[in-house]
Short mmCIF file of C-alpha atoms and ligand atoms in Angstrom, two decimals:
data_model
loop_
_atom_site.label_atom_id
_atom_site.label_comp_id
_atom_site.label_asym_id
_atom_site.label_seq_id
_atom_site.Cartn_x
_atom_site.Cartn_y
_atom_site.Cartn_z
CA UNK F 1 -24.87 5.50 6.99
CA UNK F 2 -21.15 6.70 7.54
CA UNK F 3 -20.80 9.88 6.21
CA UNK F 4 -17.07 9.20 4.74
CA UNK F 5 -14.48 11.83 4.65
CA UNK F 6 -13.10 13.47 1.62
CA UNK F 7 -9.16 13.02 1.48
CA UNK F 8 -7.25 14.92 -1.29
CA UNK F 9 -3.56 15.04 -2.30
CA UNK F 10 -1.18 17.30 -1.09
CA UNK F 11 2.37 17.21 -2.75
CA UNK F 12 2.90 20.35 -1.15
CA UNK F 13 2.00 23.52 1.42
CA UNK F 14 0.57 24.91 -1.48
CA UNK F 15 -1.63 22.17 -2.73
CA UNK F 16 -2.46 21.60 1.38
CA UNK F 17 -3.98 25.20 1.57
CA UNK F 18 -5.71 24.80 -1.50
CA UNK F 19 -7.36 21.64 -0.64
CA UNK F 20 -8.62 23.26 2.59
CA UNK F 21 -9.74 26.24 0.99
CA UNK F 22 -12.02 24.29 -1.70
CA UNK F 23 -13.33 21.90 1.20
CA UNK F 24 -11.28 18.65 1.63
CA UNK F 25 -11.83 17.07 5.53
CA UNK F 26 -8.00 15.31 4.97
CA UNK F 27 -5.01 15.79 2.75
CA UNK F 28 -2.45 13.64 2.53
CA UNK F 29 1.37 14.12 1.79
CA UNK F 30 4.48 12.66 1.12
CA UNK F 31 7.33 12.61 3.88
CA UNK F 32 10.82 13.75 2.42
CA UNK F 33 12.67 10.39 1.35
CA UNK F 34 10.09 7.81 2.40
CA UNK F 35 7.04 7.97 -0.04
CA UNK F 36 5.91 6.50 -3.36
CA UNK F 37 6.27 10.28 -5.19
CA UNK F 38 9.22 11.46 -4.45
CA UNK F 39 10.86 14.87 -5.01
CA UNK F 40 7.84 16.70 -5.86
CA UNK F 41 5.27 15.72 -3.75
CA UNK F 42 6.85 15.44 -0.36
CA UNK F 43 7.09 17.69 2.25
CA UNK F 44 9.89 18.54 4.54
CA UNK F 45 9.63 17.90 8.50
CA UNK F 46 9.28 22.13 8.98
CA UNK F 47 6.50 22.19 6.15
CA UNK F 48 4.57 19.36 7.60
CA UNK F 49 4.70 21.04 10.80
CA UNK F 50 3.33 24.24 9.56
CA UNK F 51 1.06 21.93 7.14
CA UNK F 52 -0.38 20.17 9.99
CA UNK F 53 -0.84 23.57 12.14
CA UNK F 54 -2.83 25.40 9.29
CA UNK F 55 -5.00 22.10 8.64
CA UNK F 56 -5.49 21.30 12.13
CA UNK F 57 -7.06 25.27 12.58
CA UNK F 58 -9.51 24.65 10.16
CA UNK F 59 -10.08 20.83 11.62
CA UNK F 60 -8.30 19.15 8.44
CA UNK F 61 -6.90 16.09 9.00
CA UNK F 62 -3.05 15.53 7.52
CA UNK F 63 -1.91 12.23 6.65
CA UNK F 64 1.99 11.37 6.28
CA UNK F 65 2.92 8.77 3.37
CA UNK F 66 5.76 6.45 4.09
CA UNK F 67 4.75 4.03 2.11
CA UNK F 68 8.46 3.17 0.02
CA UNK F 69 9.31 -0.62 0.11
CA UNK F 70 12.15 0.24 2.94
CA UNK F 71 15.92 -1.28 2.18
CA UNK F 72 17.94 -2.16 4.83
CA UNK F 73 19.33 2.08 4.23
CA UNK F 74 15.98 3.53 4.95
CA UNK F 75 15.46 2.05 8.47
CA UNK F 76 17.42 4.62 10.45
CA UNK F 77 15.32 7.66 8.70
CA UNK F 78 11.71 5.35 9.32
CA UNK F 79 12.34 5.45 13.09
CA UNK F 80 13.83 8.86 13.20
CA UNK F 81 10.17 10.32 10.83
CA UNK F 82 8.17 8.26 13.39
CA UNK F 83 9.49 10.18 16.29
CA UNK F 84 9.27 13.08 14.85
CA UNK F 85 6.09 12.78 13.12
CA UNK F 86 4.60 11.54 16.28
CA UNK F 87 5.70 14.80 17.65
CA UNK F 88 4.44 17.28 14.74
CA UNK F 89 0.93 15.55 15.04
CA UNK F 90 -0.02 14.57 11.93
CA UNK F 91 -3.36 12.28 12.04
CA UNK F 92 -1.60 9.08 11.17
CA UNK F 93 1.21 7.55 8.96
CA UNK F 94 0.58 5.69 5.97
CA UNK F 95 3.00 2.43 5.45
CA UNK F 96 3.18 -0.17 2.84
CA UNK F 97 5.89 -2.25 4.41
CA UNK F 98 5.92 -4.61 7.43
CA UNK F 99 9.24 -3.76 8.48
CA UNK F 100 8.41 -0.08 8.53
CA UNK F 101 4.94 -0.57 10.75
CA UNK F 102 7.09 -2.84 13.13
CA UNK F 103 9.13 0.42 13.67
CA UNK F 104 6.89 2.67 13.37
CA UNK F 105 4.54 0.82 16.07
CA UNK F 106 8.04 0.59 18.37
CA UNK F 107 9.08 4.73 17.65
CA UNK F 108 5.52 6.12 17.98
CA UNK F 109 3.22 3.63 19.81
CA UNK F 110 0.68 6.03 19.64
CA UNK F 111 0.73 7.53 16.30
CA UNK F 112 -2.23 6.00 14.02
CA UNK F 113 -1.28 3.84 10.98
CA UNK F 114 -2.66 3.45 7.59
CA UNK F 115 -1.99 1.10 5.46
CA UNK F 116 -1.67 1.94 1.79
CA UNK F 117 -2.93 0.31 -1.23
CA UNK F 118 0.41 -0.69 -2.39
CA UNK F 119 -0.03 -3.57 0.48
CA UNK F 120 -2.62 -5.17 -1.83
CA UNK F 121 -5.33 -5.89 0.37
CA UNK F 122 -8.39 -7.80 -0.88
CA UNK F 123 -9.90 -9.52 1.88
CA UNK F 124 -11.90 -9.63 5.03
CA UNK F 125 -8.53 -12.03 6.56
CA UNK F 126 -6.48 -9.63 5.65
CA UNK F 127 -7.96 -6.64 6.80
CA UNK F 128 -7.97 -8.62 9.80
CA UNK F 129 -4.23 -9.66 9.85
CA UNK F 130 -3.41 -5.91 9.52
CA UNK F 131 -5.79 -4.65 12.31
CA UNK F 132 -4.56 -6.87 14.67
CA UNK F 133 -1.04 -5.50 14.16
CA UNK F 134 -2.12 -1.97 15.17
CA UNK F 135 -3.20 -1.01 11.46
CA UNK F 136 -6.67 1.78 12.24
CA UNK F 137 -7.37 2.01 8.59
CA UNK F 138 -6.32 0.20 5.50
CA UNK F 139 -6.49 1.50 1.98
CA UNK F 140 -7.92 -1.43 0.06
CA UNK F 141 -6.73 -2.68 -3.57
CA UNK F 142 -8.18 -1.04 -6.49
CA UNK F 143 -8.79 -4.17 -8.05
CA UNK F 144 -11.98 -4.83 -5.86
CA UNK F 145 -15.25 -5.03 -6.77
CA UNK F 146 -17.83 -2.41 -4.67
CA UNK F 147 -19.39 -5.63 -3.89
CA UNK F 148 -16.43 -7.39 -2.40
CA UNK F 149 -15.62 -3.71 -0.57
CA UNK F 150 -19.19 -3.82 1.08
CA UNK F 151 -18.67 -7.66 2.13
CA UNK F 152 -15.40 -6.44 4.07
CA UNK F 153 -16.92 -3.28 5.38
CA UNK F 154 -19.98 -5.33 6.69
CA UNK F 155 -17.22 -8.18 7.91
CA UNK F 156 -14.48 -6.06 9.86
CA UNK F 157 -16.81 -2.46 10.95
CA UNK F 158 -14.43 -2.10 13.37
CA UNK F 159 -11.52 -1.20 11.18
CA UNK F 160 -11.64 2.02 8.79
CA UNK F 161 -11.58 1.53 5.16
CA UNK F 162 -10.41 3.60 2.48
CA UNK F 163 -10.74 3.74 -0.99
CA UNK F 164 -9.95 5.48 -4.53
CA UNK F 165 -12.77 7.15 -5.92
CA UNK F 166 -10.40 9.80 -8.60
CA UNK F 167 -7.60 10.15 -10.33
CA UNK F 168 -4.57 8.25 -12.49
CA UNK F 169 -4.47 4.33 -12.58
CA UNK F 170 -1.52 2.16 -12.44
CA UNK F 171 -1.32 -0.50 -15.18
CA UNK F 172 0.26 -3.01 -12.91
CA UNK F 173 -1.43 -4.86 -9.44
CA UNK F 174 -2.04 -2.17 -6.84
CA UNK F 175 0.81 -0.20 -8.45
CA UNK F 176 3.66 -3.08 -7.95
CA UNK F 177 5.42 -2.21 -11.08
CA UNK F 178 8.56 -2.66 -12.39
CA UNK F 179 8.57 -1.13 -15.86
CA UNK F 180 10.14 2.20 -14.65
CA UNK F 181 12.73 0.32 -13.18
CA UNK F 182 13.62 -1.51 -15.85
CA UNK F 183 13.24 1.01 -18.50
CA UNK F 184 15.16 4.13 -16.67
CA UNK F 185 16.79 2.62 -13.66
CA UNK F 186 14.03 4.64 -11.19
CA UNK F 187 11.97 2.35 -9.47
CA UNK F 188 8.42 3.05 -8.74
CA UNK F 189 8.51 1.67 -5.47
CA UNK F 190 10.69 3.68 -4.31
CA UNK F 191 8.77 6.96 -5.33
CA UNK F 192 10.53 7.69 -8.88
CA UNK F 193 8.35 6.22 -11.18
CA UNK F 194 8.95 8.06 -14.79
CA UNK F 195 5.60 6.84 -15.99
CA UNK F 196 6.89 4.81 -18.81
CA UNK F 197 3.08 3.42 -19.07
CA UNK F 198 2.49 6.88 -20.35
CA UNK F 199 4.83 6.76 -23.28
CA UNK F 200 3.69 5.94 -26.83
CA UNK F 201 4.71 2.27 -28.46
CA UNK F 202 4.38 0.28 -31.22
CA UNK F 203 3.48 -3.60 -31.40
CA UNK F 204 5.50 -5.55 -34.01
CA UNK F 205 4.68 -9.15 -35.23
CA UNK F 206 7.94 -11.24 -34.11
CA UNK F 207 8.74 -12.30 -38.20
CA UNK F 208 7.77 -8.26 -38.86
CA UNK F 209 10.00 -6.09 -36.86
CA UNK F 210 10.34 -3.51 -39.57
CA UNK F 211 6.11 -3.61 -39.73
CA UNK F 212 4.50 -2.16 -36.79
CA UNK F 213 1.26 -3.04 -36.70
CA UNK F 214 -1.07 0.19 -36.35
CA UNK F 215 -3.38 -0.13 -33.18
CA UNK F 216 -5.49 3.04 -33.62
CA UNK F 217 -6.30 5.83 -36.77
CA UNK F 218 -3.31 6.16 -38.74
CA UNK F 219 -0.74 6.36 -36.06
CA UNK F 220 2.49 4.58 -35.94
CA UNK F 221 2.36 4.77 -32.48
CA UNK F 222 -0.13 4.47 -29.61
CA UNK F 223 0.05 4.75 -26.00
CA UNK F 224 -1.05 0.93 -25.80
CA UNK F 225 -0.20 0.74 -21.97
CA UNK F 226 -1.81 4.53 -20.46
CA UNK F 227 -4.48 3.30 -18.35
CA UNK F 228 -7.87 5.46 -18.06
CA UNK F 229 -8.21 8.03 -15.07
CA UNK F 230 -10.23 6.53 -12.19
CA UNK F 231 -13.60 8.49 -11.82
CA UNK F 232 -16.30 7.71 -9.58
CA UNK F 233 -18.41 11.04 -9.41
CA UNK F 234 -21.51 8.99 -10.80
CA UNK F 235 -22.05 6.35 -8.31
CA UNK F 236 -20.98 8.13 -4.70
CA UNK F 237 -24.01 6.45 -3.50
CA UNK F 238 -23.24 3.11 -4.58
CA UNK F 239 -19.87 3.79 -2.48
CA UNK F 240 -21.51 4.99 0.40
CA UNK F 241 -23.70 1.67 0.76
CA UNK F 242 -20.87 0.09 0.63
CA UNK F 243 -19.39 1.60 3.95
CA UNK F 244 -16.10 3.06 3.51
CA UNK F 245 -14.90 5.93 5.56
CA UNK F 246 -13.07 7.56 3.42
CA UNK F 247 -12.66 8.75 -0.72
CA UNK F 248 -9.51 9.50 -2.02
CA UNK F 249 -8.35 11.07 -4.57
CA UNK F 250 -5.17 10.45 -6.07
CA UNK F 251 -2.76 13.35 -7.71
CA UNK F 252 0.13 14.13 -5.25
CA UNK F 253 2.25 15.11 -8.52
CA UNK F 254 -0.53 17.45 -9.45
CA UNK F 255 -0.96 21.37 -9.95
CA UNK F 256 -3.05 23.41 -7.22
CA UNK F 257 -5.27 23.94 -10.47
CA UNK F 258 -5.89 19.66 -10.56
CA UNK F 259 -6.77 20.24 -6.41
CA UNK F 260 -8.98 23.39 -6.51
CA UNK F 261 -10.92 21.36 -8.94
CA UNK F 262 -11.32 17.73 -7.89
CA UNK F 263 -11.39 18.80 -4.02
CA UNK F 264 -14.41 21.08 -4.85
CA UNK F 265 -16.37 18.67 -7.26
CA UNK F 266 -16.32 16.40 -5.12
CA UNK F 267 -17.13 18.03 -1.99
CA UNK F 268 -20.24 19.38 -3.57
CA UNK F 269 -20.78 15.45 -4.99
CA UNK F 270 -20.12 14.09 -1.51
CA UNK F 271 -22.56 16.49 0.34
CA UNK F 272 -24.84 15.92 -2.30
CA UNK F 273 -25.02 12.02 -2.09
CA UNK F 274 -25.26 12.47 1.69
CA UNK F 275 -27.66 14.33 2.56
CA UNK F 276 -30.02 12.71 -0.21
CA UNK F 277 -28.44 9.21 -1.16
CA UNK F 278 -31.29 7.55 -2.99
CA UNK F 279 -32.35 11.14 -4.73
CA UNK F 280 -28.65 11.60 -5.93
CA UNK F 281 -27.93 12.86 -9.47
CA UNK F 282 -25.05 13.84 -10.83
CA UNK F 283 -24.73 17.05 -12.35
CA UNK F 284 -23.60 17.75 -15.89
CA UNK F 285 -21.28 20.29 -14.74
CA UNK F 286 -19.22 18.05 -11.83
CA UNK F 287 -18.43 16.43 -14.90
CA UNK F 288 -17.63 18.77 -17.21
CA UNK F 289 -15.26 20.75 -14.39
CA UNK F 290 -13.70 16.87 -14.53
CA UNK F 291 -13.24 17.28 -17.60
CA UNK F 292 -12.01 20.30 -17.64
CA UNK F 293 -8.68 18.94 -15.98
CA UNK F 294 -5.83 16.95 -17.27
CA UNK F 295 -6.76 13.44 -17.34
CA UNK F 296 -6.40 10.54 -20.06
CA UNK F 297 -10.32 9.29 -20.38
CA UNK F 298 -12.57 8.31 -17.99
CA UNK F 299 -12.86 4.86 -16.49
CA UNK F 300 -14.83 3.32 -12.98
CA UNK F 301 -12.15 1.05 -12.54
CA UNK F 302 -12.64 -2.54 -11.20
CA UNK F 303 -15.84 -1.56 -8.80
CA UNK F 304 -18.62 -1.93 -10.73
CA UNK F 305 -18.06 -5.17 -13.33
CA UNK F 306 -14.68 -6.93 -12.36
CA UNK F 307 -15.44 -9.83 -14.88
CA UNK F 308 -16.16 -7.99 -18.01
CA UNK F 309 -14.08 -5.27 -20.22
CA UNK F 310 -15.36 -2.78 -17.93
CA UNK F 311 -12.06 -1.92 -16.35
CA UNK F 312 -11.61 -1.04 -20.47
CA UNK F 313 -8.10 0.63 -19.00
CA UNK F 314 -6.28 1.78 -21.89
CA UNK F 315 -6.85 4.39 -23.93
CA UNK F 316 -4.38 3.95 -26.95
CA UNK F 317 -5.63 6.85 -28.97
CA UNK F 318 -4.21 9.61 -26.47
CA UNK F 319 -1.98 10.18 -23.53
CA UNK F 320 -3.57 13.76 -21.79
CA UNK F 321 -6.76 15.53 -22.54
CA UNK F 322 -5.95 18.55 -21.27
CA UNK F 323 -8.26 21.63 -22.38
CA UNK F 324 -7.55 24.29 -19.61
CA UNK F 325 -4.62 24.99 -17.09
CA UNK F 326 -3.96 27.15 -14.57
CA UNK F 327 -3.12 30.68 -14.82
CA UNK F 328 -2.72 32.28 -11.47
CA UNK F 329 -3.58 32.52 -7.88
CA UNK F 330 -4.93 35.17 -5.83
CA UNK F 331 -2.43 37.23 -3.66
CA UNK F 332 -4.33 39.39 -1.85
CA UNK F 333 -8.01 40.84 -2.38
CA UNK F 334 -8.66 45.12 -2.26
CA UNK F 335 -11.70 45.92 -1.11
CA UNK F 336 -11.16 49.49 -0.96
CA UNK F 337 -9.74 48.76 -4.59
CA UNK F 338 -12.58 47.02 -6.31
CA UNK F 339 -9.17 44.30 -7.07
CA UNK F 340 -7.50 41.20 -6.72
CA UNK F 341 -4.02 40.60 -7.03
CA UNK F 342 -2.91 37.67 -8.79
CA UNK F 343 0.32 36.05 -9.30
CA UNK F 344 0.13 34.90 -12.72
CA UNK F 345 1.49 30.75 -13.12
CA UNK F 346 1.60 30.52 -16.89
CA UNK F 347 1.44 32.82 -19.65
CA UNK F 348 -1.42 34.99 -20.05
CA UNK F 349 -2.83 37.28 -23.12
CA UNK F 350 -5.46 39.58 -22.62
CA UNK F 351 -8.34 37.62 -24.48
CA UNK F 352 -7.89 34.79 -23.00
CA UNK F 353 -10.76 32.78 -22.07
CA UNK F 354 -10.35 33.27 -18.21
CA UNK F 355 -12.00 32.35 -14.76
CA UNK F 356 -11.94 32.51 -11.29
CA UNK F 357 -12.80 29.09 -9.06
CA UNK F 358 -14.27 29.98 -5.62
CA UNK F 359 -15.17 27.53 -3.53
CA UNK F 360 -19.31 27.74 -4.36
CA UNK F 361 -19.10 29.28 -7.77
CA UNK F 362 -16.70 29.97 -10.96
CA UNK F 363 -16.32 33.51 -11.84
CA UNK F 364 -15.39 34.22 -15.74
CA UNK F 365 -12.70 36.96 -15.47
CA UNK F 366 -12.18 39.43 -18.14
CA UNK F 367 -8.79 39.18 -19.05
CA UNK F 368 -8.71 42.57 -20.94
CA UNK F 369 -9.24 44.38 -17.74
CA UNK F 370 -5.77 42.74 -16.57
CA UNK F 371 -3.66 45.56 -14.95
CA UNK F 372 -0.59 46.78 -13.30
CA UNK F 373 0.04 48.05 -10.01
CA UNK F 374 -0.77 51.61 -11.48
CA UNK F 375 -4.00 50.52 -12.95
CA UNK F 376 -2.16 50.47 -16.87
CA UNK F 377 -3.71 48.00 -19.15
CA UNK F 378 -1.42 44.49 -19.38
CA UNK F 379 -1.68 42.96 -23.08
CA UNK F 380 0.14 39.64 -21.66
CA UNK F 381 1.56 38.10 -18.38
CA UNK F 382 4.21 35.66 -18.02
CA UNK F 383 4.88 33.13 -15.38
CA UNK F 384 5.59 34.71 -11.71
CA UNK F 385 4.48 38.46 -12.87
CA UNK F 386 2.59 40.09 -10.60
CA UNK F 387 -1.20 41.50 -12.00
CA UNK F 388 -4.61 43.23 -11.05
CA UNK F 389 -8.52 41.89 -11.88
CA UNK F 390 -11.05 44.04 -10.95
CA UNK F 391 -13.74 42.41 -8.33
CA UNK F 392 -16.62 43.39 -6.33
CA UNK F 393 -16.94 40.14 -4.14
CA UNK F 394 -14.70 38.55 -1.38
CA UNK F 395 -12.13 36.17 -2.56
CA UNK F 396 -9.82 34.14 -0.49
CA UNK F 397 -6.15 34.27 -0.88
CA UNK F 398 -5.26 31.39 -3.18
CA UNK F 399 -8.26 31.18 -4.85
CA UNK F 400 -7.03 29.83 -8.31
CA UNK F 401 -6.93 31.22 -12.42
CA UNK F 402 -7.53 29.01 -15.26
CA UNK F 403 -7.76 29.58 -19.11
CA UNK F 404 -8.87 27.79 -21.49
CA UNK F 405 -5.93 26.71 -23.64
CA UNK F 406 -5.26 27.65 -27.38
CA UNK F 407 -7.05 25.71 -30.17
CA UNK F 408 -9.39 23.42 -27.86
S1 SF4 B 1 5.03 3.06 -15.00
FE1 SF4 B 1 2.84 3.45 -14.98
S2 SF4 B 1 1.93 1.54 -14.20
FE2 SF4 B 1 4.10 1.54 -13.64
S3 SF4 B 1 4.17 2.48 -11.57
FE3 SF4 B 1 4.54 4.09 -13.06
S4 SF4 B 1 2.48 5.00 -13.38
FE4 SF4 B 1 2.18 2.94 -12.47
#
């Protein structure tokens, strides 16, 4: 059995250090103007450089999105980022668009290509089509079955598959959607989706407009389109039969709190499920850290019953469960000290319900004992300020906070 890699989302050099830190083999990241999330979850050419030289030291792979649907415009920048990507060494490029792999194959001959699941690909033919134009690994359509998966993986072994196994779904095929677009003038394929799918509505009766029709409780309005998180933490060996090499995770727009958490979940899941595939459980507690992150509902997608209501997408009662955030990250540990020094992210009250992630445990932190540099007691921390913990163990620089957020 392959034992697939983990490959987390890296919007920034941030998120990319905190994904190594919590265990991730590969990140991936946007390239500035030519991905599917713009703005904040690209990287400039000097921070993928310095991304790819920290990952590389600790033998994480870094994978460049370019995955926009290219204009005639972009072309010049696509062969220029090839060249230079080529030359920064990042593990491969991820494309969406013909046109762009044509150039990128031309600039970069050498440079590995992925293609993304915006290409929509469902079948063995396919995959095929793609490999023989240079393609190494394609990132297959969420709308497939694990059965159909394992059929392609048995079909084409020679090409690497990759698939979704966490995080936000798009409500439209492979996330071709236009409502963004036409709602706000920012298209989601070209990396400014404004998640419009997110926003509540109401359904009216065409004879009715003045009567919307209530879909859930009491509400006027529901949020009839916000598809389900993706979350496949309870069937990793299901996945692994199937033969992929790789599980994503999706989240480039999220906080370094989303990464710390998914990356190390799953990396104790994935270990887990490979070292003892048929003996695999899933532990209460992977799910409840899942939980414990912003997310709209759970959902396993298309993979396990495509025919039925499975998929069960929407969740019109709610747009984010969100119970705790993040609160800081770890500057700088004091041994001689007994401290850590934490950059605070949020607001923080002594008495807040705190806790320290490390990569093999959570530590609960007692905000009361927060402090300043001269060891006086702090009764609350805002955003940026800079404050002490006291702590007998090792902890890595950018180990991450959370609290538990008021009235949940
Ligand atoms: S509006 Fe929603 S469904 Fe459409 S691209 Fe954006 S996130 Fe996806």
């Amino acid at each position: 059995m392959k034992k697939p890699e983990l490959l987390v989302p890296a919007g920034n050099l941030e998120k990319l250090q905190t994904a190594i830190l919590y265990g991730t083999d590969a990140v991936y990241t946007g390239v500035e103007g030519l991905s599917l999330r713009a703005t904040q979850a690209e990287m400039t050419m000097a921070e993928l450089a310095e991304g790819v030289r920290l990952a590389h030291q600790r033998k994480v792979k870094v994978y460049a999105a370019m995955n926009i649907f290219a204009r005639n415009r972009d072309l010049t920048l696509v062969r220029q980022r090839a060249g230079e990507l080529a030359e920064i060494g990042v593990d491969a490029v991820i494309i969406s668009d013909p046109g762009v792999l044509a150039i990128v194959r031309q600039a970069a001959p050498r440079l590995p290509v992925h293609l993304s699941t915006q290409a929509n690909t469902t079948n063995t033919a396919t995959v095929r089509f793609w490999h023989g134009l240079g393609v190494k690994r394609i990132v297959l359509a969420r709308e497939l079955s694990l059965a159909e998966i394992g059929e392609i993986a048995t079909a084409v072994p020679e090409v690497e598959l990759e698939l979704f196994v966490h995080g936000a779904m798009c409500l439209a095929v492979s996330g071709r959607c236009l409502l963004s677009a036409y709602l706000t003038g920012r298209s989601a394929n070209r990396g400014e989706c404004t998640h419009p799918c997110r926003w509540e509505y109401t359904l009216t009766e065409r004879t009715r407009p003045d009567e919307p029709l209530v879909v859930t409780g009491d509400k006027r309005y529901s949020y009839l389109l916000s598809a389900k998180d993706l979350r496949m933490i309870e069937h990793l060996p299901e996945i692994l039969a199937a033969g992929v090499s790789s599980l994503k995770i999706e989240g480039r727009m999220k906080t370094v709190y989303y990464v710390a958490v998914v990356t190390r979940t799953y990396r104790w899941a994935l270990d887990a499920a490979v070292k003892d595939p048929a003996g695999y459980r899933c532990e209460p507690f992977w799910l409840t850290e899942l939980d414990k992150i912003s997310h709209r509902g759970y959902t396993t997608g298309f993979y396990l019953k495509p025919k039925d209501k499975a998929f069960a997408g929407v969740n019109p009662d709610q747009s984010y469960r969100k119970t705790h955030g993040l609160a800081g990250t770890v500057l700088a540990y004091r041994p001689a000290e007994g401290k850590i020094l934490v950059e605070l992210r949020n607001h923080l009250v002594a008495g807040d319900e705190t806790e320290l992630l490390l990569p093999d445990a959570t530590l609960p932190l007692d905000s009361t004992a927060m402090t300043d540099e001269d060891g006086q007691p702090i009764k609350e921390g805002h955003n940026s300020y800079r404050v002490y913990f006291p702590m007998e163990r090792e902890v890595p620089v950018g180990a991450v906070l959370r609290r538990r957020l008021d009235g949940v």
